[in-house]
Amino acid sequence: AQKITQTQPGMFVQEKEAVTLDCTYDTSDQSYGLFWYKQPSSGEMIFLIYQGSYDEQNATEGRYSLNFQKARKSANLVISASQLGDSAMYFCAMRDGVSYNQGGKLIFGQGTELSVKP
Amino acid sequence: DVKVTQSSRYLVKRTGEKVFLECVQDMDHENMFWYRQDPGLGLRLIYFSYDVKMKEKGDIPEGYSVSREKKERFSLILESASTNQTSMYLCASSRGYRGGYNEQFFGPGTRLTVL
């Protein structure tokens, strides 16, 4: 069954330090994609980074990188040099073959609330 | 700049009222989605549409209906609002291709309270 699990409801990190947000997924498909979104208190979901299941290299976008471990079915988000503006809810999401039949919907995890301390 | 807009940021309604949530996108996207967001549950798909006048049920369609009369507009309707429909509602859109790296763009959300 399709499932995304984020086991950290809340996390704290000191400004300028790196932080890892955990995400594990479950799918029986070989072809799938993994996304991370950021949701500030304003409510809008902001796309951060994408990793395809066949991508050999870990995805990177600026201060964001995705630690993709296919055998372990994990897709952790690493934020380097945390900033106060990084304080937000972070969601891991997946699209797979079942999603394809539902308009390409995304399956979301429960979210992790990150707080960056000055 | 690409944009998805939702008609209201905050809405308060009474039990039994008919509620309309409107969503408009300016990216000429084929796919549009309505999600519901609840604490500890993440986002769950209510309905989606892949073309004008086409609609498909998502994972939690009960108590909701949708309308897509124009490509840019996707409406979520609560025929008779109930307190368990108090939630954050997020609209999203994406290009027609359903797989791979096809980012969904989200609106700012509507926080609905049903009293």
mmCIF file of C-alpha atoms in Angstrom:
data_model
loop_
_atom_site.group_PDB
_atom_site.id
_atom_site.type_symbol
_atom_site.label_atom_id
_atom_site.label_comp_id
_atom_site.label_asym_id
_atom_site.label_seq_id
_atom_site.Cartn_x
_atom_site.Cartn_y
_atom_site.Cartn_z
ATOM 1 C CA ALA A 1 0.000 0.000 0.000
ATOM 2 C CA GLN A 2 1.112 3.538 -0.628
ATOM 3 C CA LYS A 3 2.312 5.275 2.490
ATOM 4 C CA ILE A 4 4.595 8.070 3.602
ATOM 5 C CA THR A 5 5.781 8.190 7.213
ATOM 6 C CA GLN A 6 7.356 11.142 8.955
ATOM 7 C CA THR A 7 8.153 10.121 12.513
ATOM 8 C CA GLN A 8 9.274 13.511 13.846
ATOM 9 C CA PRO A 9 6.245 15.683 14.702
ATOM 10 C CA GLY A 10 8.512 18.530 15.787
ATOM 11 C CA MET A 11 12.190 19.402 15.689
ATOM 12 C CA PHE A 12 14.439 22.189 16.889
ATOM 13 C CA VAL A 13 17.702 23.315 15.304
ATOM 14 C CA GLN A 14 20.130 26.097 16.098
ATOM 15 C CA GLU A 15 20.544 28.775 13.452
ATOM 16 C CA LYS A 16 23.410 28.022 11.017
ATOM 17 C CA GLU A 17 23.425 24.312 11.866
ATOM 18 C CA ALA A 18 22.324 21.502 9.549
ATOM 19 C CA VAL A 19 19.190 19.467 10.207
ATOM 20 C CA THR A 20 17.807 16.217 8.785
ATOM 21 C CA LEU A 21 14.083 15.584 8.477
ATOM 22 C CA ASP A 22 13.176 11.924 8.168
ATOM 23 C CA CYS A 23 10.862 10.371 5.609
ATOM 24 C CA THR A 24 10.199 6.724 4.818
ATOM 25 C CA TYR A 25 7.899 5.507 2.104
ATOM 26 C CA ASP A 26 6.166 2.362 1.004
ATOM 27 C CA THR A 27 5.229 1.475 -2.540
ATOM 28 C CA SER A 28 5.268 -1.657 -4.631
ATOM 29 C CA ASP A 29 6.065 0.282 -7.800
ATOM 30 C CA GLN A 30 9.536 0.500 -9.302
ATOM 31 C CA SER A 31 8.856 3.919 -10.771
ATOM 32 C CA TYR A 32 7.958 6.680 -8.347
ATOM 33 C CA GLY A 33 8.881 10.199 -7.363
ATOM 34 C CA LEU A 34 9.491 11.816 -4.005
ATOM 35 C CA PHE A 35 8.851 15.458 -3.159
ATOM 36 C CA TRP A 36 9.454 17.753 -0.240
ATOM 37 C CA TYR A 37 7.250 20.776 0.410
ATOM 38 C CA LYS A 38 7.572 23.562 2.945
ATOM 39 C CA GLN A 39 4.501 25.139 4.532
ATOM 40 C CA PRO A 40 5.133 28.394 6.423
ATOM 41 C CA SER A 41 2.567 29.728 8.855
ATOM 42 C CA SER A 42 0.984 31.602 5.947
ATOM 43 C CA GLY A 43 -0.329 28.240 4.744
ATOM 44 C CA GLU A 44 0.941 28.040 1.168
ATOM 45 C CA MET A 45 2.801 24.880 0.174
ATOM 46 C CA ILE A 46 6.186 25.626 -1.386
ATOM 47 C CA PHE A 47 7.927 22.976 -3.477
ATOM 48 C CA LEU A 48 11.527 22.376 -2.391
ATOM 49 C CA ILE A 49 13.060 19.342 -4.076
ATOM 50 C CA TYR A 50 12.306 16.232 -6.142
ATOM 51 C CA GLN A 51 13.925 12.790 -6.417
ATOM 52 C CA GLY A 52 12.995 10.217 -9.020
ATOM 53 C CA SER A 53 13.329 6.536 -8.188
ATOM 54 C CA TYR A 54 15.721 5.980 -11.091
ATOM 55 C CA ASP A 55 17.885 8.997 -10.338
ATOM 56 C CA GLU A 56 21.330 7.767 -9.416
ATOM 57 C CA GLN A 57 22.448 10.926 -7.710
ATOM 58 C CA ASN A 58 20.882 12.531 -4.671
ATOM 59 C CA ALA A 59 18.917 15.650 -5.575
ATOM 60 C CA THR A 60 20.201 19.032 -4.423
ATOM 61 C CA GLU A 61 18.661 22.508 -4.584
ATOM 62 C CA GLY A 62 20.679 25.217 -2.917
ATOM 63 C CA ARG A 63 20.717 24.514 0.835
ATOM 64 C CA TYR A 64 18.377 21.551 0.400
ATOM 65 C CA SER A 65 19.529 18.050 -0.394
ATOM 66 C CA LEU A 66 17.724 14.768 -0.396
ATOM 67 C CA ASN A 67 19.424 11.730 1.145
ATOM 68 C CA PHE A 68 17.853 8.984 -0.970
ATOM 69 C CA GLN A 69 18.394 5.409 0.239
ATOM 70 C CA LYS A 70 16.334 3.252 -2.055
ATOM 71 C CA ALA A 71 16.952 -0.092 -0.347
ATOM 72 C CA ARG A 72 15.816 1.370 2.962
ATOM 73 C CA LYS A 73 12.959 3.263 1.316
ATOM 74 C CA SER A 74 13.974 6.516 2.907
ATOM 75 C CA ALA A 75 14.152 10.021 1.455
ATOM 76 C CA ASN A 76 15.405 12.331 4.170
ATOM 77 C CA LEU A 77 15.620 16.086 3.637
ATOM 78 C CA VAL A 78 18.821 17.779 4.740
ATOM 79 C CA ILE A 79 18.806 21.536 5.259
ATOM 80 C CA SER A 80 22.277 23.002 5.608
ATOM 81 C CA ALA A 81 23.062 26.256 7.424
ATOM 82 C CA SER A 82 19.561 26.692 8.881
ATOM 83 C CA GLN A 83 18.021 30.157 8.812
ATOM 84 C CA LEU A 84 15.235 31.638 10.923
ATOM 85 C CA GLY A 85 13.059 31.682 7.803
ATOM 86 C CA ASP A 86 13.301 27.905 7.608
ATOM 87 C CA SER A 87 10.896 27.607 10.553
ATOM 88 C CA ALA A 88 7.862 25.905 9.018
ATOM 89 C CA MET A 89 6.028 22.619 8.558
ATOM 90 C CA TYR A 90 7.751 20.259 6.122
ATOM 91 C CA PHE A 91 5.939 17.557 4.192
ATOM 92 C CA CYS A 92 7.338 14.583 2.351
ATOM 93 C CA ALA A 93 5.176 13.336 -0.523
ATOM 94 C CA MET A 94 5.220 10.565 -3.122
ATOM 95 C CA ARG A 95 3.770 9.917 -6.538
ATOM 96 C CA ASP A 96 3.722 6.365 -7.930
ATOM 97 C CA GLY A 97 1.830 4.191 -10.397
ATOM 98 C CA VAL A 98 -1.324 4.160 -8.313
ATOM 99 C CA SER A 99 -1.133 7.942 -8.097
ATOM 100 C CA TYR A 100 -0.847 8.028 -11.864
ATOM 101 C CA ASN A 101 -4.340 6.600 -12.093
ATOM 102 C CA GLN A 102 -5.603 9.304 -9.782
ATOM 103 C CA GLY A 103 -4.500 12.298 -11.772
ATOM 104 C CA GLY A 104 -0.945 12.133 -10.515
ATOM 105 C CA LYS A 105 -2.018 12.874 -6.964
ATOM 106 C CA LEU A 106 0.559 13.226 -4.219
ATOM 107 C CA ILE A 107 0.484 11.076 -1.076
ATOM 108 C CA PHE A 108 1.635 13.108 1.891
ATOM 109 C CA GLY A 109 3.232 12.278 5.206
ATOM 110 C CA GLN A 110 2.053 13.717 8.497
ATOM 111 C CA GLY A 111 4.556 16.552 8.413
ATOM 112 C CA THR A 112 7.415 17.719 10.654
ATOM 113 C CA GLU A 113 7.345 21.134 12.304
ATOM 114 C CA LEU A 114 10.811 22.648 12.292
ATOM 115 C CA SER A 115 11.732 25.492 14.615
ATOM 116 C CA VAL A 116 15.001 27.324 14.089
ATOM 117 C CA LYS A 117 16.443 28.957 17.230
ATOM 118 C CA PRO A 118 18.542 32.139 17.013
ATOM 119 C CA ASP B 1 4.658 34.457 -11.679
ATOM 120 C CA VAL B 2 2.546 31.328 -11.515
ATOM 121 C CA LYS B 3 -0.407 31.534 -9.244
ATOM 122 C CA VAL B 4 -3.184 29.531 -7.631
ATOM 123 C CA THR B 5 -5.703 31.613 -5.742
ATOM 124 C CA GLN B 6 -8.474 30.593 -3.389
ATOM 125 C CA SER B 7 -11.528 32.721 -2.759
ATOM 126 C CA SER B 8 -11.210 32.968 1.027
ATOM 127 C CA ARG B 9 -8.423 32.547 3.558
ATOM 128 C CA TYR B 10 -10.822 32.092 6.464
ATOM 129 C CA LEU B 11 -14.447 31.028 6.445
ATOM 130 C CA VAL B 12 -16.941 30.404 9.243
ATOM 131 C CA LYS B 13 -20.176 28.583 8.441
ATOM 132 C CA ARG B 14 -23.014 26.958 10.329
ATOM 133 C CA THR B 15 -23.935 23.288 10.315
ATOM 134 C CA GLY B 16 -26.207 22.475 7.400
ATOM 135 C CA GLU B 17 -25.148 25.416 5.223
ATOM 136 C CA LYS B 18 -24.059 24.912 1.629
ATOM 137 C CA VAL B 19 -20.451 26.031 1.249
ATOM 138 C CA PHE B 20 -18.533 26.900 -1.913
ATOM 139 C CA LEU B 21 -14.743 27.031 -2.009
ATOM 140 C CA GLU B 22 -13.349 28.489 -5.206
ATOM 141 C CA CYS B 23 -9.950 27.944 -6.747
ATOM 142 C CA VAL B 24 -8.475 29.661 -9.812
ATOM 143 C CA GLN B 25 -5.136 28.985 -11.528
ATOM 144 C CA ASP B 26 -3.495 31.089 -14.226
ATOM 145 C CA MET B 27 -1.031 28.504 -15.571
ATOM 146 C CA ASP B 28 -3.329 26.793 -18.099
ATOM 147 C CA HIS B 29 -2.904 23.543 -16.162
ATOM 148 C CA GLU B 30 -5.015 20.550 -17.031
ATOM 149 C CA ASN B 31 -5.033 18.913 -13.592
ATOM 150 C CA MET B 32 -6.581 20.442 -10.505
ATOM 151 C CA PHE B 33 -6.895 18.970 -7.027
ATOM 152 C CA TRP B 34 -8.626 19.591 -3.725
ATOM 153 C CA TYR B 35 -6.866 18.382 -0.589
ATOM 154 C CA ARG B 36 -7.878 18.533 3.018
ATOM 155 C CA GLN B 37 -5.211 19.096 5.683
ATOM 156 C CA ASP B 38 -5.650 17.978 9.287
ATOM 157 C CA PRO B 39 -3.038 17.899 12.068
ATOM 158 C CA GLY B 40 -1.236 14.570 12.244
ATOM 159 C CA LEU B 41 -2.825 13.358 9.006
ATOM 160 C CA GLY B 42 -1.017 15.408 6.416
ATOM 161 C CA LEU B 43 -2.919 16.231 3.217
ATOM 162 C CA ARG B 44 -5.565 13.910 1.839
ATOM 163 C CA LEU B 45 -7.068 14.075 -1.638
ATOM 164 C CA ILE B 46 -10.793 14.843 -1.815
ATOM 165 C CA TYR B 47 -11.371 15.184 -5.585
ATOM 166 C CA PHE B 48 -9.374 15.896 -8.689
ATOM 167 C CA SER B 49 -10.112 16.956 -12.246
ATOM 168 C CA TYR B 50 -8.012 16.311 -15.341
ATOM 169 C CA ASP B 51 -10.136 18.315 -17.787
ATOM 170 C CA VAL B 52 -13.071 20.677 -17.996
ATOM 171 C CA LYS B 53 -16.242 19.010 -16.743
ATOM 172 C CA MET B 54 -14.257 15.906 -15.736
ATOM 173 C CA LYS B 55 -13.945 14.918 -12.094
ATOM 174 C CA GLU B 56 -12.750 11.914 -10.174
ATOM 175 C CA LYS B 57 -13.077 10.942 -6.524
ATOM 176 C CA GLY B 58 -10.013 10.984 -4.359
ATOM 177 C CA ASP B 59 -9.496 9.212 -1.066
ATOM 178 C CA ILE B 60 -12.080 11.052 1.068
ATOM 179 C CA PRO B 61 -14.894 12.313 -1.227
ATOM 180 C CA GLU B 62 -17.806 11.701 1.158
ATOM 181 C CA GLY B 63 -19.727 14.867 1.946
ATOM 182 C CA TYR B 64 -18.124 16.822 -0.914
ATOM 183 C CA SER B 65 -18.759 17.505 -4.576
ATOM 184 C CA VAL B 66 -16.853 19.517 -7.177
ATOM 185 C CA SER B 67 -17.434 21.515 -10.316
ATOM 186 C CA ARG B 68 -15.123 22.434 -13.154
ATOM 187 C CA GLU B 69 -16.927 24.459 -15.803
ATOM 188 C CA LYS B 70 -13.817 26.310 -16.988
ATOM 189 C CA LYS B 71 -10.237 25.120 -17.239
ATOM 190 C CA GLU B 72 -8.897 27.654 -14.779
ATOM 191 C CA ARG B 73 -11.536 27.213 -12.081
ATOM 192 C CA PHE B 74 -12.210 24.272 -9.759
ATOM 193 C CA SER B 75 -14.857 24.559 -7.047
ATOM 194 C CA LEU B 76 -15.320 22.427 -3.962
ATOM 195 C CA ILE B 77 -18.866 22.203 -2.611
ATOM 196 C CA LEU B 78 -20.001 21.096 0.806
ATOM 197 C CA GLU B 79 -23.680 20.368 0.247
ATOM 198 C CA SER B 80 -24.553 20.411 3.949
ATOM 199 C CA ALA B 81 -21.611 21.412 6.102
ATOM 200 C CA SER B 82 -20.909 19.431 9.248
ATOM 201 C CA THR B 83 -18.567 20.103 12.165
ATOM 202 C CA ASN B 84 -16.255 17.266 11.093
ATOM 203 C CA GLN B 85 -15.546 19.218 7.914
ATOM 204 C CA THR B 86 -13.786 21.911 9.918
ATOM 205 C CA SER B 87 -10.334 21.841 8.346
ATOM 206 C CA MET B 88 -7.791 23.522 6.080
ATOM 207 C CA TYR B 89 -8.584 23.090 2.389
ATOM 208 C CA LEU B 90 -5.845 23.360 -0.191
ATOM 209 C CA CYS B 91 -6.273 23.600 -3.931
ATOM 210 C CA ALA B 92 -3.473 22.582 -6.306
ATOM 211 C CA SER B 93 -2.863 22.402 -10.036
ATOM 212 C CA SER B 94 -0.371 20.699 -12.332
ATOM 213 C CA ARG B 95 0.300 20.039 -15.997
ATOM 214 C CA GLY B 96 -1.509 17.200 -17.730
ATOM 215 C CA TYR B 97 1.339 14.705 -17.464
ATOM 216 C CA ARG B 98 0.609 12.559 -14.418
ATOM 217 C CA GLY B 99 3.951 11.021 -13.618
ATOM 218 C CA GLY B 100 7.523 11.908 -12.798
ATOM 219 C CA TYR B 101 8.653 15.374 -11.985
ATOM 220 C CA ASN B 102 5.390 17.194 -12.378
ATOM 221 C CA GLU B 103 5.226 19.704 -9.606
ATOM 222 C CA GLN B 104 1.907 20.603 -8.064
ATOM 223 C CA PHE B 105 1.369 24.291 -7.349
ATOM 224 C CA PHE B 106 -0.716 25.092 -4.312
ATOM 225 C CA GLY B 107 -2.994 27.917 -3.315
ATOM 226 C CA PRO B 108 -2.760 29.634 0.096
ATOM 227 C CA GLY B 109 -5.473 27.483 1.620
ATOM 228 C CA THR B 110 -8.894 28.158 3.120
ATOM 229 C CA ARG B 111 -9.326 27.536 6.817
ATOM 230 C CA LEU B 112 -12.970 26.524 7.217
ATOM 231 C CA THR B 113 -14.705 26.398 10.584
ATOM 232 C CA VAL B 114 -18.156 24.838 10.805
ATOM 233 C CA LEU B 115 -20.069 25.728 13.969
#
